């Protein structure tokens, strides 16, 4: 697990390899990840959007931008957290992801960036 705190918001990420499959003569590697966003600040905040950079050892980096996370824009009061699961497909058994969320602080109306730490996506069985 990796984690990082930005402006009182702790982002923790756990990953796992889900398996591989072949489609149209290409091999794909499926990875899952679970993200927990915890509000350790004194203010209520809301997640507005996300931006991911996906690095695949066999492809150019890909950027994914969108509103919320898995269709939600969670509001987090102090000491609350939100956990969600998602995943990605790579053409390589090795890659990584990093990114950021845009959040708003309800007390100040300030929007701010919360870093998502770099985490690795590795099909461990390939290493043996």
GROMACS .gro file of C-alpha atoms in nm:
model
  128
    1UNK     CA    1   0.000   0.000   0.000
    2UNK     CA    2   0.112   0.355  -0.073
    3UNK     CA    3  -0.025   0.673   0.076
    4UNK     CA    4   0.022   1.047   0.066
    5UNK     CA    5  -0.130   1.341   0.253
    6UNK     CA    6  -0.205   1.673   0.080
    7UNK     CA    7  -0.370   1.957   0.275
    8UNK     CA    8  -0.509   1.715   0.531
    9UNK     CA    9  -0.646   1.466   0.277
   10UNK     CA   10  -0.484   1.121   0.296
   11UNK     CA   11  -0.499   0.907  -0.018
   12UNK     CA   12  -0.412   0.538   0.027
   13UNK     CA   13  -0.393   0.288  -0.260
   14UNK     CA   14  -0.378  -0.094  -0.259
   15UNK     CA   15  -0.333  -0.286  -0.584
   16UNK     CA   16  -0.373  -0.641  -0.706
   17UNK     CA   17  -0.326  -0.835  -1.028
   18UNK     CA   18  -0.654  -0.982  -1.152
   19UNK     CA   19  -0.531  -1.191  -1.445
   20UNK     CA   20  -0.455  -1.182  -1.814
   21UNK     CA   21  -0.654  -1.258  -2.126
   22UNK     CA   22  -0.614  -1.257  -2.503
   23UNK     CA   23  -0.840  -1.054  -2.730
   24UNK     CA   24  -0.784  -1.015  -3.106
   25UNK     CA   25  -0.442  -1.185  -3.069
   26UNK     CA   26  -0.327  -0.932  -2.807
   27UNK     CA   27  -0.254  -1.010  -2.444
   28UNK     CA   28  -0.398  -0.780  -2.179
   29UNK     CA   29  -0.317  -0.766  -1.809
   30UNK     CA   30  -0.594  -0.662  -1.569
   31UNK     CA   31  -0.514  -0.479  -1.247
   32UNK     CA   32  -0.744  -0.369  -0.969
   33UNK     CA   33  -0.688  -0.096  -0.716
   34UNK     CA   34  -0.866   0.021  -0.404
   35UNK     CA   35  -0.841   0.387  -0.305
   36UNK     CA   36  -0.927   0.528   0.035
   37UNK     CA   37  -0.960   0.905   0.066
   38UNK     CA   38  -0.958   1.016   0.431
   39UNK     CA   39  -1.024   1.369   0.554
   40UNK     CA   40  -0.782   1.443   0.838
   41UNK     CA   41  -0.842   1.819   0.814
   42UNK     CA   42  -1.082   2.028   1.024
   43UNK     CA   43  -1.300   2.129   0.725
   44UNK     CA   44  -1.562   1.951   0.515
   45UNK     CA   45  -1.445   1.886   0.159
   46UNK     CA   46  -1.588   1.741  -0.161
   47UNK     CA   47  -1.413   1.555  -0.441
   48UNK     CA   48  -1.502   1.719  -0.774
   49UNK     CA   49  -1.281   1.555  -1.037
   50UNK     CA   50  -0.989   1.324  -1.103
   51UNK     CA   51  -0.691   1.310  -1.335
   52UNK     CA   52  -0.490   0.991  -1.383
   53UNK     CA   53  -0.166   0.921  -1.566
   54UNK     CA   54  -0.136   0.554  -1.658
   55UNK     CA   55   0.208   0.423  -1.749
   56UNK     CA   56   0.231   0.094  -1.939
   57UNK     CA   57   0.579  -0.051  -2.007
   58UNK     CA   58   0.474  -0.124  -2.368
   59UNK     CA   59   0.269   0.191  -2.448
   60UNK     CA   60   0.285   0.567  -2.429
   61UNK     CA   61   0.148   0.718  -2.106
   62UNK     CA   62  -0.228   0.772  -2.108
   63UNK     CA   63  -0.415   1.052  -1.930
   64UNK     CA   64  -0.770   0.996  -1.803
   65UNK     CA   65  -0.972   1.293  -1.675
   66UNK     CA   66  -1.327   1.301  -1.546
   67UNK     CA   67  -1.576   1.413  -1.286
   68UNK     CA   68  -1.588   1.239  -0.950
   69UNK     CA   69  -1.483   0.880  -0.891
   70UNK     CA   70  -1.691   0.588  -1.022
   71UNK     CA   71  -1.987   0.820  -1.070
   72UNK     CA   72  -1.971   0.979  -0.724
   73UNK     CA   73  -1.853   1.313  -0.583
   74UNK     CA   74  -1.816   1.222  -0.217
   75UNK     CA   75  -1.845   1.485   0.056
   76UNK     CA   76  -1.611   1.414   0.347
   77UNK     CA   77  -1.659   1.572   0.686
   78UNK     CA   78  -1.359   1.577   0.922
   79UNK     CA   79  -1.250   1.222   1.015
   80UNK     CA   80  -1.464   1.065   0.739
   81UNK     CA   81  -1.332   0.855   0.453
   82UNK     CA   82  -1.450   0.719   0.120
   83UNK     CA   83  -1.323   0.394  -0.034
   84UNK     CA   84  -1.378   0.280  -0.390
   85UNK     CA   85  -1.241   0.013  -0.623
   86UNK     CA   86  -1.154   0.041  -0.988
   87UNK     CA   87  -0.912  -0.108  -1.237
   88UNK     CA   88  -0.723  -0.078  -1.560
   89UNK     CA   89  -0.595  -0.289  -1.847
   90UNK     CA   90  -0.233  -0.281  -1.962
   91UNK     CA   91  -0.064  -0.447  -2.257
   92UNK     CA   92   0.236  -0.510  -2.035
   93UNK     CA   93   0.258  -0.701  -1.706
   94UNK     CA   94   0.429  -0.394  -1.558
   95UNK     CA   95   0.310  -0.037  -1.520
   96UNK     CA   96   0.215   0.232  -1.275
   97UNK     CA   97  -0.038   0.504  -1.211
   98UNK     CA   98  -0.042   0.842  -1.040
   99UNK     CA   99  -0.266   1.144  -1.050
  100UNK     CA  100  -0.463   1.395  -0.851
  101UNK     CA  101  -0.810   1.489  -0.738
  102UNK     CA  102  -0.958   1.838  -0.746
  103UNK     CA  103  -1.147   1.903  -0.424
  104UNK     CA  104  -1.329   2.197  -0.274
  105UNK     CA  105  -1.307   2.312   0.086
  106UNK     CA  106  -1.659   2.416   0.195
  107UNK     CA  107  -1.529   2.650   0.469
  108UNK     CA  108  -1.318   2.860   0.231
  109UNK     CA  109  -1.477   2.779  -0.110
  110UNK     CA  110  -1.120   2.711  -0.225
  111UNK     CA  111  -1.056   2.441  -0.483
  112UNK     CA  112  -0.733   2.252  -0.430
  113UNK     CA  113  -0.535   1.963  -0.574
  114UNK     CA  114  -0.482   1.642  -0.378
  115UNK     CA  115  -0.200   1.421  -0.505
  116UNK     CA  116  -0.255   1.051  -0.568
  117UNK     CA  117   0.079   0.881  -0.501
  118UNK     CA  118   0.256   0.678  -0.767
  119UNK     CA  119   0.169   0.310  -0.734
  120UNK     CA  120   0.298   0.012  -0.926
  121UNK     CA  121   0.095  -0.240  -1.121
  122UNK     CA  122   0.290  -0.566  -1.140
  123UNK     CA  123   0.190  -0.915  -1.244
  124UNK     CA  124   0.405  -1.079  -0.978
  125UNK     CA  125   0.399  -1.424  -1.139
  126UNK     CA  126   0.586  -1.280  -1.440
  127UNK     CA  127   0.884  -1.206  -1.215
  128UNK     CA  128   0.937  -1.576  -1.127
   0.00000   0.00000   0.00000
